[in-house]
Coordinates of N, CA and C and ligand atoms in Angstrom, one line a residue:
M1 N 12.7 -8.0 -7.8 CA 13.7 -7.5 -6.9 C 13.7 -8.5 -5.7
Q2 N 14.8 -9.2 -5.5 CA 14.8 -10.3 -4.4 C 14.7 -9.7 -3.1
E3 N 15.4 -8.6 -2.8 CA 15.3 -8.0 -1.5 C 13.9 -7.6 -1.1
L4 N 13.1 -7.2 -2.1 CA 11.6 -6.9 -1.8 C 10.8 -8.2 -1.6
R5 N 11.1 -9.1 -2.5 CA 10.3 -10.4 -2.3 C 10.6 -11.0 -0.9
D6 N 11.8 -11.0 -0.5 CA 12.2 -11.6 0.9 C 11.4 -10.8 1.9
R7 N 11.4 -9.5 1.8 CA 10.8 -8.6 2.8 C 9.2 -8.9 2.9
I8 N 8.6 -9.1 1.7 CA 7.2 -9.4 1.6 C 6.9 -10.7 2.3
L9 N 7.8 -11.8 2.0 CA 7.6 -13.1 2.6 C 7.7 -13.0 4.1
A10 N 8.7 -12.2 4.5 CA 9.0 -12.2 6.0 C 8.0 -11.4 6.8
E11 N 7.5 -10.3 6.1 CA 6.7 -9.4 6.9 C 5.2 -9.1 6.4
G12 N 5.0 -9.5 5.2 CA 3.6 -9.3 4.6 C 2.6 -10.1 5.3
V13 N 1.4 -9.5 5.4 CA 0.2 -10.2 6.0 C -0.9 -10.2 5.0
V14 N -1.3 -11.4 4.5 CA -2.4 -11.4 3.5 C -3.8 -11.4 4.3
V15 N -4.6 -10.4 3.9 CA -5.9 -10.3 4.5 C -7.0 -10.7 3.5
G16 N -7.7 -11.8 3.9 CA -8.7 -12.3 2.9 C -7.9 -12.9 1.8
S17 N -8.5 -12.7 0.5 CA -7.7 -13.2 -0.6 C -7.2 -12.0 -1.5
E18 N -7.5 -10.8 -1.1 CA -7.2 -9.7 -2.0 C -6.2 -8.6 -1.5
V19 N -6.1 -8.5 -0.2 CA -5.3 -7.4 0.3 C -4.0 -7.9 1.0
L20 N -2.9 -7.3 0.6 CA -1.6 -7.6 1.3 C -1.2 -6.4 2.2
K21 N -1.0 -6.7 3.4 CA -0.6 -5.6 4.3 C 1.0 -5.6 4.4
V22 N 1.6 -4.5 4.1 CA 3.1 -4.4 4.4 C 3.3 -3.1 5.2
D23 N 2.6 -3.0 6.2 CA 2.6 -1.8 7.0 C 4.0 -1.6 7.8
S24 N 4.8 -2.7 7.9 CA 6.0 -2.6 8.7 C 7.1 -1.9 7.9
F25 N 7.0 -1.8 6.6 CA 8.1 -1.1 5.8 C 7.6 -0.2 4.7
L26 N 6.3 -0.3 4.3 CA 5.9 0.5 3.2 C 4.6 1.4 3.4
N27 N 3.6 0.9 4.1 CA 2.3 1.6 4.1 C 2.0 2.3 5.5
H28 N 2.9 2.1 6.5 CA 2.6 2.7 7.8 C 3.9 3.2 8.4
Q29 N 4.7 2.2 8.8 CA 6.1 2.4 9.1 C 6.9 2.4 7.8
I30 N 7.9 3.2 7.7 CA 8.7 3.3 6.5 C 10.1 3.0 6.8
D31 N 10.8 2.1 6.1 CA 12.2 1.8 6.2 C 12.9 2.7 5.2
P32 N 13.6 3.7 5.7 CA 14.2 4.7 4.8 C 15.3 4.1 3.8
A33 N 16.2 3.3 4.4 CA 17.3 2.8 3.6 C 16.7 1.9 2.5
F34 N 15.7 1.0 2.9 CA 15.1 0.1 2.0 C 14.3 0.9 0.9
T35 N 13.7 2.0 1.3 CA 12.9 2.8 0.3 C 13.9 3.4 -0.7
M36 N 15.1 3.8 -0.2 CA 16.1 4.3 -1.1 C 16.5 3.3 -2.2
H37 N 16.6 2.0 -1.7 CA 16.9 0.9 -2.7 C 15.9 0.8 -3.8
L38 N 14.6 0.9 -3.4 CA 13.5 0.8 -4.3 C 13.6 1.9 -5.3
G39 N 13.9 3.1 -4.8 CA 14.0 4.3 -5.7 C 15.2 4.1 -6.6
Q40 N 16.3 3.6 -6.2 CA 17.5 3.3 -7.1 C 17.1 2.3 -8.1
E41 N 16.4 1.3 -7.8 CA 16.0 0.3 -8.8 C 15.1 0.8 -9.9
F42 N 14.1 1.7 -9.5 CA 13.3 2.3 -10.5 C 14.1 3.3 -11.4
A43 N 15.0 4.0 -10.7 CA 15.9 4.9 -11.5 C 16.7 4.2 -12.5
R44 N 17.2 3.0 -12.1 CA 18.0 2.2 -13.0 C 17.1 1.7 -14.2
R45 N 15.9 1.3 -13.9 CA 15.1 0.7 -15.0 C 14.6 1.8 -16.0
F46 N 14.5 3.0 -15.5 CA 14.0 4.1 -16.4 C 15.1 5.0 -16.8
A47 N 16.4 4.6 -16.5 CA 17.5 5.5 -16.8 C 17.5 5.8 -18.4
G48 N 17.8 7.0 -18.8 CA 17.8 7.3 -20.2 C 16.5 7.6 -20.8
S49 N 15.4 7.6 -20.0 CA 14.1 7.9 -20.5 C 13.8 9.4 -20.6
G50 N 14.7 10.2 -20.0 CA 14.5 11.6 -20.1 C 13.5 12.2 -19.1
V51 N 13.3 11.4 -18.0 CA 12.3 11.8 -17.0 C 12.6 13.2 -16.4
T52 N 11.6 14.1 -16.4 CA 11.8 15.4 -15.8 C 11.0 15.5 -14.5
K53 N 10.0 14.7 -14.3 CA 9.3 14.8 -13.1 C 8.7 13.4 -12.7
V54 N 8.6 13.1 -11.4 CA 7.9 11.9 -10.9 C 6.6 12.3 -10.4
L55 N 5.5 11.5 -10.7 CA 4.2 11.8 -10.3 C 3.7 10.6 -9.5
T56 N 3.1 10.9 -8.3 CA 2.4 9.8 -7.5 C 1.2 10.4 -6.9
V57 N 0.6 9.6 -6.0 CA -0.7 10.0 -5.3 C -0.5 9.8 -3.9
E58 N -1.0 10.7 -3.1 CA -0.8 10.6 -1.6 C -1.6 9.4 -1.1
A59 N -1.3 8.7 0.0 CA -0.1 9.1 0.8 C 1.0 8.1 0.6
S60 N 0.7 6.8 0.4 CA 1.8 5.9 0.5 C 2.8 6.0 -0.7
G61 N 2.4 6.6 -1.8 CA 3.3 6.7 -2.9 C 4.4 7.8 -2.7
I62 N 4.2 8.6 -1.8 CA 5.1 9.8 -1.6 C 6.5 9.4 -1.3
A63 N 6.7 8.6 -0.3 CA 8.0 8.2 0.1 C 8.8 7.5 -1.0
I64 N 8.1 6.6 -1.8 CA 8.8 5.9 -2.8 C 9.1 6.9 -4.0
A65 N 8.2 7.7 -4.3 CA 8.4 8.7 -5.4 C 9.6 9.7 -5.0
L66 N 9.7 10.0 -3.7 CA 10.8 10.9 -3.3 C 12.1 10.1 -3.5
A67 N 12.2 8.9 -3.2 CA 13.4 8.1 -3.4 C 13.8 8.1 -4.9
V68 N 12.7 8.0 -5.8 CA 13.0 7.9 -7.2 C 13.4 9.3 -7.7
G69 N 12.8 10.4 -7.2 CA 13.1 11.7 -7.6 C 14.5 12.0 -7.2
L70 N 15.0 11.6 -6.0 CA 16.3 11.8 -5.5 C 17.3 11.1 -6.4
A71 N 17.0 9.8 -6.8 CA 17.9 9.1 -7.6 C 18.0 9.6 -9.0
L72 N 16.9 10.3 -9.5 CA 16.9 10.8 -10.9 C 17.2 12.3 -10.9
S73 N 17.3 12.9 -9.7 CA 17.5 14.3 -9.6 C 16.5 15.1 -10.3
V74 N 15.2 14.8 -10.1 CA 14.1 15.5 -10.6 C 13.0 15.8 -9.5
P75 N 12.1 16.7 -9.7 CA 11.1 17.0 -8.7 C 10.0 15.9 -8.6
V76 N 9.4 15.9 -7.5 CA 8.3 14.9 -7.3 C 7.0 15.7 -7.1
V77 N 5.9 15.3 -7.8 CA 4.6 15.8 -7.6 C 3.7 14.8 -7.1
F78 N 2.9 15.1 -6.0 CA 1.9 14.1 -5.6 C 0.5 14.6 -5.8
A79 N -0.4 13.8 -6.4 CA -1.7 14.2 -6.6 C -2.4 14.1 -5.2
K80 N -3.3 15.1 -4.9 CA -4.0 15.1 -3.6 C -5.4 14.5 -3.8
K81 N -5.8 13.8 -2.8 CA -7.1 13.2 -2.7 C -8.1 14.1 -2.1
K82 N -9.2 14.3 -2.8 CA -10.3 15.2 -2.3 C -11.6 14.4 -2.2
Q83 N -12.3 14.7 -1.2 CA -13.6 14.1 -1.1 C -14.6 14.7 -2.0
A84 N -14.5 16.1 -2.0 CA -15.5 16.9 -2.7 C -15.4 16.6 -4.2
L85 N -16.6 16.6 -4.9 CA -16.5 16.3 -6.3 C -16.4 17.5 -7.2
T86 N -16.1 18.6 -6.5 CA -15.8 19.8 -7.3 C -14.4 20.3 -6.9
Q87 N -13.8 21.1 -7.8 CA -12.5 21.6 -7.5 C -12.4 23.1 -8.0
Q88 N -11.4 23.8 -7.4 CA -11.4 25.2 -7.7 C -10.0 25.4 -8.3
G89 N -10.0 26.5 -9.2 CA -8.7 26.9 -9.8 C -8.3 26.1 -11.0
D90 N -7.1 26.2 -11.4 CA -6.6 25.6 -12.6 C -6.0 24.2 -12.2
C91 N -6.8 23.2 -12.3 CA -6.3 21.9 -11.9 C -6.6 20.8 -12.9
Y92 N -5.9 19.7 -12.8 CA -6.2 18.5 -13.5 C -6.8 17.5 -12.5
S93 N -7.8 16.8 -12.8 CA -8.4 15.9 -11.8 C -8.9 14.6 -12.5
A94 N -9.0 13.6 -11.7 CA -9.6 12.3 -12.2 C -10.3 11.6 -11.0
E95 N -11.3 10.9 -11.4 CA -12.0 10.2 -10.4 C -11.5 8.7 -10.3
V96 N -11.2 8.3 -9.0 CA -10.5 7.0 -8.9 C -11.4 6.2 -7.9
F97 N -11.8 5.0 -8.4 CA -12.6 4.1 -7.5 C -11.7 3.2 -6.7
S98 N -11.7 3.2 -5.4 CA -10.9 2.4 -4.6 C -11.6 1.1 -4.2
F99 N -11.1 -0.1 -4.6 CA -11.7 -1.3 -4.2 C -11.5 -1.7 -2.8
T100 N -10.4 -1.2 -2.2 CA -10.1 -1.5 -0.8 C -11.0 -0.7 0.1
R101 N -11.3 0.6 -0.3 CA -12.2 1.4 0.5 C -13.6 1.5 0.0
R102 N -13.9 0.9 -1.2 CA -15.2 0.9 -1.7 C -15.8 2.3 -1.9
E103 N -15.0 3.3 -2.4 CA -15.5 4.6 -2.6 C -14.7 5.3 -3.7
A104 N -15.3 6.3 -4.3 CA -14.6 7.0 -5.3 C -14.0 8.3 -4.7
T105 N -12.8 8.6 -5.2 CA -12.0 9.8 -4.7 C -11.6 10.6 -5.9
L106 N -11.6 11.8 -5.7 CA -11.0 12.7 -6.8 C -9.5 12.9 -6.5
I107 N -8.7 12.7 -7.5 CA -7.3 13.0 -7.4 C -7.0 14.3 -8.2
V108 N -6.3 15.2 -7.6 CA -6.1 16.5 -8.2 C -4.7 17.0 -8.1
V109 N -4.3 17.6 -9.2 CA -2.9 18.2 -9.3 C -3.1 19.6 -9.8
T110 N -2.5 20.6 -9.2 CA -2.5 22.0 -9.7 C -1.8 22.1 -11.0
A111 N -2.4 22.7 -12.0 CA -1.9 22.7 -13.4 C -0.5 23.1 -13.5
R112 N -0.1 24.1 -12.7 CA 1.4 24.6 -12.8 C 2.4 23.6 -12.5
Y113 N 2.1 22.5 -11.9 CA 3.1 21.5 -11.5 C 3.2 20.3 -12.5
L114 N 2.3 20.4 -13.5 CA 2.4 19.3 -14.6 C 2.3 20.1 -15.9
S115 N 3.2 20.1 -16.8 CA 3.1 20.9 -18.0 C 3.4 20.1 -19.3
A116 N 3.1 20.6 -20.4 CA 3.2 19.9 -21.7 C 4.6 19.5 -22.0
G117 N 5.6 20.3 -21.4 CA 7.0 20.1 -21.6 C 7.6 19.0 -20.8
D118 N 6.8 18.4 -19.8 CA 7.3 17.4 -18.9 C 7.3 16.1 -19.5
T119 N 8.3 15.2 -19.0 CA 8.3 13.8 -19.3 C 8.2 13.1 -18.0
I120 N 7.1 12.4 -17.9 CA 6.6 11.9 -16.5 C 6.8 10.5 -16.3
L121 N 7.3 10.1 -15.1 CA 7.3 8.7 -14.6 C 6.4 8.6 -13.4
I122 N 5.4 7.8 -13.6 CA 4.4 7.6 -12.4 C 4.9 6.5 -11.6
I123 N 4.8 6.8 -10.2 CA 5.2 5.8 -9.2 C 4.1 5.6 -8.3
D124 N 3.9 4.3 -7.9 CA 2.9 3.9 -6.8 C 3.2 2.7 -6.1
D125 N 2.7 2.5 -4.9 CA 3.0 1.4 -4.1 C 2.4 0.1 -4.6
F126 N 1.2 0.1 -4.9 CA 0.4 -1.1 -5.3 C -0.2 -1.0 -6.7
L127 N -0.3 -2.0 -7.4 CA -1.2 -2.0 -8.6 C -2.1 -3.3 -8.5
A128 N -3.4 -3.0 -8.4 CA -4.4 -4.0 -8.2 C -5.3 -4.0 -9.5
H129 N -6.4 -3.4 -9.4 CA -7.3 -3.3 -10.6 C -6.9 -2.2 -11.6
G130 N -6.0 -1.3 -11.1 CA -5.5 -0.3 -12.1 C -6.2 1.0 -12.0
E131 N -7.1 1.2 -11.1 CA -7.9 2.4 -11.1 C -7.0 3.6 -10.7
A132 N -6.2 3.5 -9.7 CA -5.3 4.6 -9.3 C -4.4 5.0 -10.4
L133 N -3.8 4.0 -11.0 CA -2.8 4.2 -12.1 C -3.5 4.8 -13.3
R134 N -4.7 4.4 -13.6 CA -5.5 4.9 -14.7 C -5.7 6.5 -14.5
G135 N -6.1 6.8 -13.2 CA -6.3 8.2 -12.9 C -5.1 9.0 -13.0
L136 N -3.9 8.5 -12.6 CA -2.7 9.2 -12.7 C -2.3 9.4 -14.2
V137 N -2.5 8.4 -15.0 CA -2.2 8.5 -16.4 C -3.1 9.6 -17.0
S138 N -4.4 9.7 -16.6 CA -5.3 10.7 -17.1 C -4.8 12.1 -16.7
L139 N -4.2 12.3 -15.6 CA -3.7 13.6 -15.2 C -2.6 14.0 -16.2
V140 N -1.7 13.0 -16.5 CA -0.5 13.3 -17.4 C -1.1 13.7 -18.8
H141 N -2.1 12.9 -19.3 CA -2.7 13.2 -20.6 C -3.3 14.7 -20.6
Q142 N -4.1 15.0 -19.5 CA -4.8 16.3 -19.4 C -3.7 17.4 -19.5
A143 N -2.5 17.2 -18.9 CA -1.5 18.2 -19.0 C -0.8 18.2 -20.4
G144 N -1.0 17.2 -21.2 CA -0.3 17.1 -22.5 C 1.1 16.8 -22.3
A145 N 1.5 16.2 -21.2 CA 2.9 15.8 -21.0 C 3.2 14.4 -21.6
K146 N 4.5 14.1 -21.7 CA 4.9 12.8 -22.2 C 4.9 11.9 -21.0
L147 N 4.5 10.6 -21.3 CA 4.5 9.7 -20.2 C 5.5 8.5 -20.5
V148 N 6.5 8.2 -19.7 CA 7.4 7.2 -20.1 C 7.0 5.8 -19.5
G149 N 6.2 5.8 -18.5 CA 5.7 4.6 -17.9 C 5.4 4.7 -16.4
A150 N 5.2 3.5 -15.8 CA 4.9 3.5 -14.4 C 5.8 2.5 -13.6
G151 N 6.2 2.9 -12.5 CA 6.9 2.1 -11.6 C 6.1 1.7 -10.4
I152 N 5.9 0.4 -10.2 CA 5.0 -0.1 -9.2 C 5.9 -1.0 -8.2
V153 N 5.7 -0.8 -6.9 CA 6.4 -1.6 -6.0 C 5.9 -3.0 -6.0
I154 N 4.6 -3.2 -5.7 CA 4.0 -4.5 -5.7 C 2.7 -4.6 -6.6
E155 N 2.9 -5.5 -7.6 CA 1.7 -5.7 -8.5 C 1.0 -7.0 -8.1
K156 N -0.3 -6.9 -7.9 CA -1.0 -8.2 -7.7 C -1.7 -8.6 -9.0
C157 N -0.9 -9.4 -9.8 CA -1.3 -9.8 -11.2 C -2.7 -10.3 -11.3
F158 N -3.1 -11.0 -10.3 CA -4.5 -11.7 -10.4 C -5.6 -10.7 -10.4
Q159 N -5.3 -9.4 -10.1 CA -6.4 -8.4 -10.2 C -6.4 -7.7 -11.5
R160 N -5.5 -8.0 -12.4 CA -5.5 -7.8 -13.8 C -5.3 -6.3 -14.3
G161 N -5.3 -5.3 -13.4 CA -5.0 -4.0 -13.8 C -3.8 -3.8 -14.7
G162 N -2.7 -4.5 -14.3 CA -1.5 -4.4 -15.1 C -1.7 -4.9 -16.5
D163 N -2.3 -6.1 -16.6 CA -2.5 -6.6 -18.0 C -3.2 -5.7 -18.9
N164 N -4.4 -5.1 -18.2 CA -5.2 -4.2 -19.1 C -4.4 -2.9 -19.6
L165 N -3.7 -2.3 -18.6 CA -2.9 -1.1 -18.9 C -1.8 -1.4 -19.9
R166 N -1.1 -2.5 -19.7 CA 0.0 -2.9 -20.7 C -0.6 -3.1 -22.1
A167 N -1.8 -3.7 -22.1 CA -2.4 -4.0 -23.5 C -2.7 -2.6 -24.2
E168 N -2.9 -1.6 -23.3 CA -3.1 -0.3 -23.9 C -1.8 0.5 -24.2
G169 N -0.7 -0.2 -24.0 CA 0.6 0.4 -24.4 C 1.4 1.0 -23.3
L170 N 0.9 1.0 -22.1 CA 1.7 1.6 -21.0 C 2.8 0.7 -20.5
R171 N 4.0 1.2 -20.4 CA 5.1 0.5 -19.8 C 5.0 0.5 -18.3
I172 N 4.9 -0.7 -17.8 CA 4.8 -0.8 -16.3 C 5.9 -1.8 -15.8
E173 N 6.7 -1.2 -14.9 CA 7.8 -2.0 -14.2 C 7.4 -2.2 -12.8
S174 N 7.1 -3.5 -12.4 CA 6.9 -3.8 -11.0 C 8.0 -4.5 -10.4
L175 N 8.3 -4.1 -9.1 CA 9.5 -4.7 -8.5 C 9.2 -6.1 -7.8
A176 N 7.9 -6.3 -7.5 CA 7.5 -7.6 -7.1 C 6.1 -7.9 -7.7
A177 N 5.9 -9.1 -8.3 CA 4.7 -9.4 -8.9 C 4.1 -10.7 -8.3
I178 N 2.9 -10.5 -7.7 CA 2.2 -11.6 -7.0 C 1.2 -12.3 -7.9
E179 N 1.4 -13.5 -8.1 CA 0.5 -14.3 -9.0 C -0.7 -14.7 -8.2
S180 N -0.5 -15.2 -7.0 CA -1.6 -15.6 -6.1 C -1.3 -15.5 -4.7
M181 N -2.2 -15.4 -3.8 CA -2.0 -15.3 -2.4 C -3.2 -15.7 -1.6
E182 N -2.9 -16.2 -0.4 CA -3.9 -16.5 0.6 C -3.2 -16.4 2.0
P183 N -3.9 -16.3 3.1 CA -3.3 -16.2 4.3 C -2.1 -17.1 4.5
G184 N -1.0 -16.6 4.8 CA 0.2 -17.5 5.0 C 1.0 -18.0 3.8
V185 N 0.4 -17.8 2.6 CA 1.1 -18.2 1.4 C 1.0 -17.1 0.3
I186 N 2.2 -16.8 -0.3 CA 2.3 -15.8 -1.3 C 3.1 -16.4 -2.4
H187 N 2.6 -16.4 -3.6 CA 3.3 -17.0 -4.8 C 3.6 -15.8 -5.8
F188 N 4.9 -15.7 -6.0 CA 5.4 -14.6 -7.0 C 5.3 -15.2 -8.4
A189 N 5.1 -14.2 -9.4 CA 5.0 -14.6 -10.8 C 6.4 -15.0 -11.3
Ligands
LIG201 P1 -6.0 -0.2 -7.9 O1 -6.5 1.2 -8.1 O2 -4.9 -0.7 -8.8 O3 -7.1 -1.2 -7.7 O4 -5.3 -0.2 -6.4 C1 -4.2 0.6 -6.2 C2 -4.3 1.4 -4.9 O5 -5.0 0.7 -3.9 C3 -2.9 1.6 -4.4 O6 -2.5 3.0 -4.6 C4 -2.9 1.2 -3.0 O7 -3.0 2.4 -2.2 C5 -4.3 0.5 -2.8 N1 -4.1 -1.0 -2.7 C6 -4.5 -1.9 -3.6 N2 -4.3 -3.1 -3.2 C7 -3.6 -3.0 -2.0 C8 -3.1 -4.0 -1.1 O8 -3.2 -5.2 -1.3 N3 -2.5 -3.5 0.0 C9 -2.3 -2.2 0.2 N4 -1.7 -1.8 1.3 N5 -2.8 -1.2 -0.6 C10 -3.4 -1.6 -1.7

């Protein structure tokens, strides 16, 4: 998506060799009109897939998922992050290791918001090693729901999570794919 690539080149800040900061429009400050464009693009790519619900994880996924849910006229569910390794009540949960934070987090969805009759589209801001996406896929499988695929705003291809999950049969649509990056230089795939 050219509009997104332009925005990343203009405003993205590469930290070290692994982290891209896009706090000016995606991860801290949010550009509402631009976020709606992202949502419409995902809706276009997954049109006709019969999506009944959009699933993401807090916090940065929520705004994008909302834009997708609005475009597809379906509800949005976000998994909550819990520090505690136990959970209460009727929930689906998965442990996710964050390479950026160097810690494991439990992501949790109350069972009543994901059901076997649902057809789910997963949405997230970044795909790096694939841990967050793998956790969300696990929640969908625990619910017995159908999964149509995942929409990712920015995929960092060199961290290989996308390759591994695609090899397992998951459809992943990323709006910008970064092949390599270093401070001041970003190469798209
Ligand atoms: P993964 O689980 O695929 O390794 O990483 C995906 C999650 O980590 C995303 O949900 C996102 O929150 C965070 N993340 C990974 N890489 C980056 C990055 O370069 N920049 C930002 N802002 N977040 C990232």
